[in-house]
Short mmCIF file of C-alpha atoms in Angstrom, two decimals:
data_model
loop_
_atom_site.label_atom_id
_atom_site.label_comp_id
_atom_site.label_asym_id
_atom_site.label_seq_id
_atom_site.Cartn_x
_atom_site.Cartn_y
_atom_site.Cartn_z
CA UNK A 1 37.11 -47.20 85.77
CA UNK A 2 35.23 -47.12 89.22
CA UNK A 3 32.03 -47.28 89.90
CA UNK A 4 31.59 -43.87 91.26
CA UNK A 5 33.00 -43.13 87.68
CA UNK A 6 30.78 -44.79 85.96
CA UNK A 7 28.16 -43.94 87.65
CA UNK A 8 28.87 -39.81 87.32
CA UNK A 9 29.50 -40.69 83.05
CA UNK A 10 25.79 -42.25 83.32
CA UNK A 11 24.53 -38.93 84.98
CA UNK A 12 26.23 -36.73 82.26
CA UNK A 13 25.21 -38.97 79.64
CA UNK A 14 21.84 -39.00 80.31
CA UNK A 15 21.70 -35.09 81.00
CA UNK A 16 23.17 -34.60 77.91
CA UNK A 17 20.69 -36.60 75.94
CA UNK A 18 17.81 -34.87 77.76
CA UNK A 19 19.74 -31.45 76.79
CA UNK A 20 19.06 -32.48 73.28
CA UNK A 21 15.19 -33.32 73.24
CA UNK A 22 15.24 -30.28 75.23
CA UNK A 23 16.52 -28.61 72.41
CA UNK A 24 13.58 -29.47 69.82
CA UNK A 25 10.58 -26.89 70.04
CA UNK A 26 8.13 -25.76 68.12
CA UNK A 27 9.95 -23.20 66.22
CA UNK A 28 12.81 -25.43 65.79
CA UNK A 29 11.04 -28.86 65.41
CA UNK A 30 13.47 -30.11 62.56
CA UNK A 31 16.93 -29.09 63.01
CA UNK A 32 20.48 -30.02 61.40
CA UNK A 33 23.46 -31.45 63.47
CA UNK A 34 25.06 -27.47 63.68
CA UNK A 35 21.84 -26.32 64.61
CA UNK A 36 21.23 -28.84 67.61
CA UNK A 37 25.54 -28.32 68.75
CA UNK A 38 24.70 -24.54 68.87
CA UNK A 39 21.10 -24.73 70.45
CA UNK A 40 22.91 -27.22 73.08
CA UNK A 41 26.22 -26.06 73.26
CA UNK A 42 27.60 -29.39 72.72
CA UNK A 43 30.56 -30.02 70.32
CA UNK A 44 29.14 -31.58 66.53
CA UNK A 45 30.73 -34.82 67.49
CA UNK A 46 29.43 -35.33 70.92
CA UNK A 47 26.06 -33.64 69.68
CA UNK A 48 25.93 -36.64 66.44
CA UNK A 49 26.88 -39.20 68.90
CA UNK A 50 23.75 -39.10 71.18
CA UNK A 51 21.42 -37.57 68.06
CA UNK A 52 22.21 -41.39 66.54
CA UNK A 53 22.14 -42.68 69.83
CA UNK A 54 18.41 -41.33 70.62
CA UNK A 55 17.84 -41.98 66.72
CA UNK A 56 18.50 -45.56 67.64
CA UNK A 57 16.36 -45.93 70.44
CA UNK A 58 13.15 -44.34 68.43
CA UNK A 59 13.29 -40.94 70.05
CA UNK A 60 14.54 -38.98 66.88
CA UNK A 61 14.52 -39.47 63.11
CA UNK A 62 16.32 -38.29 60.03
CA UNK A 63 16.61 -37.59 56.63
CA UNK A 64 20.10 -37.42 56.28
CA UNK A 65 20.68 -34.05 56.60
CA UNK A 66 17.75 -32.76 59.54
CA UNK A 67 16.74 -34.22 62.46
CA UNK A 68 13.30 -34.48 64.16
CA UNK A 69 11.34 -35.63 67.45
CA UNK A 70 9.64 -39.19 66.96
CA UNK A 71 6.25 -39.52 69.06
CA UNK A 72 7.71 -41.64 71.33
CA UNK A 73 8.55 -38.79 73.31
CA UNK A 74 5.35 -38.38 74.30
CA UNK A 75 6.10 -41.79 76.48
CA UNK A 76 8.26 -39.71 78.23
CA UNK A 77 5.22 -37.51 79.25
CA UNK A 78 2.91 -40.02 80.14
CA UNK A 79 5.52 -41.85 82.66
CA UNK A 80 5.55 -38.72 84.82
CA UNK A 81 1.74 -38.30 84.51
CA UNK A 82 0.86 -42.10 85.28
CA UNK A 83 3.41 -41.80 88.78
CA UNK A 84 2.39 -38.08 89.40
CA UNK A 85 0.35 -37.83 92.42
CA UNK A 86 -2.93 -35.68 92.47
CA UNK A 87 -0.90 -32.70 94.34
CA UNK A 88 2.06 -32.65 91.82
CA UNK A 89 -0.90 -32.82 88.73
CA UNK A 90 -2.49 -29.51 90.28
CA UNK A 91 -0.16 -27.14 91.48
CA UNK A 92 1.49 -25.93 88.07
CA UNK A 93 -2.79 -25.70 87.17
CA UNK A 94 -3.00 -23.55 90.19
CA UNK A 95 -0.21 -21.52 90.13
CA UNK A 96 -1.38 -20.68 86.85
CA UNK A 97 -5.10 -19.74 87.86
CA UNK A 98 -3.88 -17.48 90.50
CA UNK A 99 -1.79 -15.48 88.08
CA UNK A 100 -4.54 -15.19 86.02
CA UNK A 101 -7.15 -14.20 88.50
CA UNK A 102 -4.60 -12.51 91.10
CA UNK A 103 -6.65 -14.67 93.83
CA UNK A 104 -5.64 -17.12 95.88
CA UNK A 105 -6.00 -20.50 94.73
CA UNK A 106 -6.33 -24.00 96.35
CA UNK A 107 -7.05 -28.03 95.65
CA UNK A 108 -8.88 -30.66 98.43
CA UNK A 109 -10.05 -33.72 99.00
CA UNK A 110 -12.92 -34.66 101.47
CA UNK A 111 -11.12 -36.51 104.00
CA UNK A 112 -14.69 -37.65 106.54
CA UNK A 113 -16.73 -35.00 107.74
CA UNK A 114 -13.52 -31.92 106.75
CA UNK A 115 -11.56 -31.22 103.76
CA UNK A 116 -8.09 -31.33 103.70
CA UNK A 117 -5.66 -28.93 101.49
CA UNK A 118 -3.19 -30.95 99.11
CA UNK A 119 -2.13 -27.51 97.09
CA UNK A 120 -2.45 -23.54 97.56
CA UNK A 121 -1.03 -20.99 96.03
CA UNK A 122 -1.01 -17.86 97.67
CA UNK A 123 -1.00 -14.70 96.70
CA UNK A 124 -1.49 -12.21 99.52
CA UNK A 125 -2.84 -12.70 103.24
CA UNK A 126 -6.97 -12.30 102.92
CA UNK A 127 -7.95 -14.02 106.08
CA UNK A 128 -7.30 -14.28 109.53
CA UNK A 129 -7.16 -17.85 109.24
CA UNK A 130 -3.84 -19.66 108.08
CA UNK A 131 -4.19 -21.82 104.99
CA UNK A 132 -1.49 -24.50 104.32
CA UNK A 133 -1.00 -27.63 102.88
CA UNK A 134 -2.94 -30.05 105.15
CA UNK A 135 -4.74 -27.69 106.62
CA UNK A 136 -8.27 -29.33 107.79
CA UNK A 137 -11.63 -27.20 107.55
CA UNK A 138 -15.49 -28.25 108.65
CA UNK A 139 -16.40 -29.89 104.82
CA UNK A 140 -19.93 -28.31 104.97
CA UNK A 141 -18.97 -24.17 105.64
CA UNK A 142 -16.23 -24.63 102.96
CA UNK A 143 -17.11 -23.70 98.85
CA UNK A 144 -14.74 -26.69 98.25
CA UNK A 145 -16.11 -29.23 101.03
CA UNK A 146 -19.56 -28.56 99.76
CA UNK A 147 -18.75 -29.34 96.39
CA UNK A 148 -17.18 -32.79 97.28
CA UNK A 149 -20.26 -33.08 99.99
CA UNK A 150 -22.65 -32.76 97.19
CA UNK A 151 -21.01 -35.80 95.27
CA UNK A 152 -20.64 -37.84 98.20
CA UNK A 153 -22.78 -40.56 99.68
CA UNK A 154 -25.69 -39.60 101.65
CA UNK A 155 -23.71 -41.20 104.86
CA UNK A 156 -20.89 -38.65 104.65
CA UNK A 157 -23.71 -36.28 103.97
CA UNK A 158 -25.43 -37.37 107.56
CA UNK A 159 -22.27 -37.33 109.26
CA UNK A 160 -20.77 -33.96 108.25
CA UNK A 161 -24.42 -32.45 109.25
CA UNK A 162 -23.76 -33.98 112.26
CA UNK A 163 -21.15 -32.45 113.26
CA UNK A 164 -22.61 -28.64 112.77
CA UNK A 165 -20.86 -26.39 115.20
CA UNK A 166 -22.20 -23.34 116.27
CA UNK A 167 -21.15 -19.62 113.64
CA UNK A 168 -17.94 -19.44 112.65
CA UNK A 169 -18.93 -16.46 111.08
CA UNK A 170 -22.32 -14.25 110.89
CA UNK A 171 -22.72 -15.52 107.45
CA UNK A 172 -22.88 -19.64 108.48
CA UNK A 173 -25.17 -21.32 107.30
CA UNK A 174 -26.33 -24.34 110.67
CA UNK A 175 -29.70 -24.82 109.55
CA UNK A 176 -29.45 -28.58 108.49
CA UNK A 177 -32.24 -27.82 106.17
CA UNK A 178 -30.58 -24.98 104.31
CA UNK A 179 -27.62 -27.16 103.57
CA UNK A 180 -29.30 -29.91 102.34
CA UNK A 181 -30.61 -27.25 99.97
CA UNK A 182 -27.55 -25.52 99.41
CA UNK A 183 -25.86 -29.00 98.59
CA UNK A 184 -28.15 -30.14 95.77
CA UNK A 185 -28.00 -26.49 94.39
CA UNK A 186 -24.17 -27.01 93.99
CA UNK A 187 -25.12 -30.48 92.75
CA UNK A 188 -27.47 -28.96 90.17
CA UNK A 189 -25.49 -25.90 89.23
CA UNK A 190 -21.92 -27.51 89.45
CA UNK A 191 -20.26 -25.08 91.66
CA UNK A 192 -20.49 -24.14 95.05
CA UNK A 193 -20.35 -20.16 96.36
CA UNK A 194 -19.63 -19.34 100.17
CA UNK A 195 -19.50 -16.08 101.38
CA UNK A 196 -18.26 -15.11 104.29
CA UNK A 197 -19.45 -18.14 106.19
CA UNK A 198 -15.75 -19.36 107.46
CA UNK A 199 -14.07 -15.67 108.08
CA UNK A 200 -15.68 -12.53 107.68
CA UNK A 201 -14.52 -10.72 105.30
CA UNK A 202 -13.90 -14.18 102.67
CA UNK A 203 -15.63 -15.76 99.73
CA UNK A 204 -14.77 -18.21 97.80
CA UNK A 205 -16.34 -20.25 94.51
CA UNK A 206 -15.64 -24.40 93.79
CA UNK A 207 -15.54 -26.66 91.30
CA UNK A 208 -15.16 -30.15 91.10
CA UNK A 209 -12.20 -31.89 89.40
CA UNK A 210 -13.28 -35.45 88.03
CA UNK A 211 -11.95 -38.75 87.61
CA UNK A 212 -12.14 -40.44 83.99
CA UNK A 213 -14.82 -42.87 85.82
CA UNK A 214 -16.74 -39.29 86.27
CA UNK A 215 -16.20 -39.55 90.54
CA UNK A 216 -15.09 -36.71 91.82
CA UNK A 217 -11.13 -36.69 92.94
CA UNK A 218 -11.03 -33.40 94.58
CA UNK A 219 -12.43 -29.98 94.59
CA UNK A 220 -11.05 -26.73 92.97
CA UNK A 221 -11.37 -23.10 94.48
CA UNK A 222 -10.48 -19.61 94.19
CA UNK A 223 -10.72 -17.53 97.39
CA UNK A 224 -11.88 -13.49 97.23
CA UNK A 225 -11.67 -10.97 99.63
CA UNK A 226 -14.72 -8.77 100.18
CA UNK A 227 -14.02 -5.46 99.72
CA UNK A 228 -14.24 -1.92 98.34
CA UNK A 229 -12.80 -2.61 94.79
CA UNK A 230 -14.78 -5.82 94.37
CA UNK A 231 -18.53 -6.86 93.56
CA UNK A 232 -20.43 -6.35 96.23
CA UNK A 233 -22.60 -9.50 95.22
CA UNK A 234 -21.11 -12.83 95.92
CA UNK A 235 -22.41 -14.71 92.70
CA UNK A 236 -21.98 -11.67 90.72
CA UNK A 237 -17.95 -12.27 92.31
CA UNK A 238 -18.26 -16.33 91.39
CA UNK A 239 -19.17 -15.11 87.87
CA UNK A 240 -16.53 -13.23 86.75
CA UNK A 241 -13.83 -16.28 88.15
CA UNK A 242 -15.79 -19.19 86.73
CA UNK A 243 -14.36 -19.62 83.45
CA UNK A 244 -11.24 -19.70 84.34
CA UNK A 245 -11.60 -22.04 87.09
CA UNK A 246 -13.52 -24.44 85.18
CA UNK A 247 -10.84 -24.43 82.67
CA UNK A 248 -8.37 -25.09 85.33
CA UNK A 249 -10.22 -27.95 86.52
CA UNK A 250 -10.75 -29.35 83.02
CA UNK A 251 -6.82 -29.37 82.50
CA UNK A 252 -6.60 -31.43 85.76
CA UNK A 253 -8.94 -33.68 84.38
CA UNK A 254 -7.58 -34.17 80.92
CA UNK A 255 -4.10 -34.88 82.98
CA UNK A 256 -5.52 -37.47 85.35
CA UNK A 257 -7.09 -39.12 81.90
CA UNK A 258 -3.93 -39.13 80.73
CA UNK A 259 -2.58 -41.46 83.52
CA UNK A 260 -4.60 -44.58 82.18
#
């Protein structure tokens, strides 16, 4: 047999044996051999073959007659969440969020004196301003830069106020002063609220998403447009998107302590 053979049995092989975890869920979490060759569509002999093969290596157990997950699946979890980058830990958390919100929703990370987008979701145009993956934004007129601001050191706190700009909006905020203050009210409160301080007619409420060492990884956010239909009050807006956004960034977390 040739390599390239070989190689293309390996691929099947291991598909196949992933096609029968696969096949284990909650409502069928102990199954017989017919019930895994019909939930797979895999013949009972090629379907006993890797159910003793997987049985062998720890994966699956049985009593003779059913057959059941072992634990050690869970490995299988935790090797994708220990190599999983931050991105790839919060964009199924996102995408999620934004379909329960129907806002857009975004992750950053305070990258010197900006913040720089590692995930958005999208879920209609609210701003002038094109958001992307990598896009950079002043840290300090941002919901999301504040919140990392307001966990950072008092150096990056120095340097991002000196960099103030002049309005981006009518709503900014360039009294070095009045973001000191705004920053330890996000510090105290846990969440930061900008409205209509990068693009008129935007507001936006952050969280921060922690480490297992309690830092602060990145920052959480879910972006509003001001309008008709909406509160007219921007914390009376943060409010009512909160809960679910702290719950989003709480799943992060419990992901990135799973990486240990």
């Amino acid at each position: 047999m040739s390599e390239q053979s070989t190689g293309t049995a390996g691929v099947q092989s291991l598909a196949r044996g992933l096609q029968v975890i696969s096949s284990f869920d909650a409502e069928h979490a102990s199954m017989t051999l017919s019930e895994v060759a019909a939930r797979t569509g895999l013949s009972r002999a090629t379907a006993r073959r890797f159910l003793l093969t997987l049985q062998q290596l720890g994966y699956v157990r049985s009593d003779g007659k059913y057959f059941e997950l072992t634990s050690k699946v869970l490995q299988l979890g935790y090797a994708y969440l220990s190599s999983a980058t931050l991105p790839q830990l919060i964009e199924p958390v996102l995408e999620s969020l934004s379909a329960a919100v129907g806002e857009s929703a975004s992750a950053a990370v305070l990258e010197g004196s900006e913040i720089m987008y590692v995930a958005r979701v999208h879920t209609r145009s609210i701003m002038r301003v094109g958001i992307s993956v990598g896009t950079r934004f002043p840290a300090i007129h941002t919901s999301m830069g504040r919140v990392l601001l307001a966990h950072a050191s008092e150096q990056a706190i120095e340097a991002a106020l000196a960099g103030l700009q002049g309005p981006l909006a009518p709503n900014t905020i360039t009294d070095p002063a009045a973001l000191r203050a705004e920053l330890a009210l996000v510090r105290a409160q846990g969440f930061a609220v900008v409205d209509q301080e990068l693009s008129v007619g935007l507001r936006s409420v952050a969280v921060p998403v922690h480490r297992p060492d309690g830092t602060v990884a990145a920052a959480m956010n879910v972006s509003m447009s001001v309008g008709p239909t909406g509160p007219a009050d921007a914390s009376e807006a943060a409010q009512a998107i909160l809960p679910q956004l702290t719950a989003a960034a709480a799943q992060v977390e419990q992901a990135l302590a799973a990486r240990k």
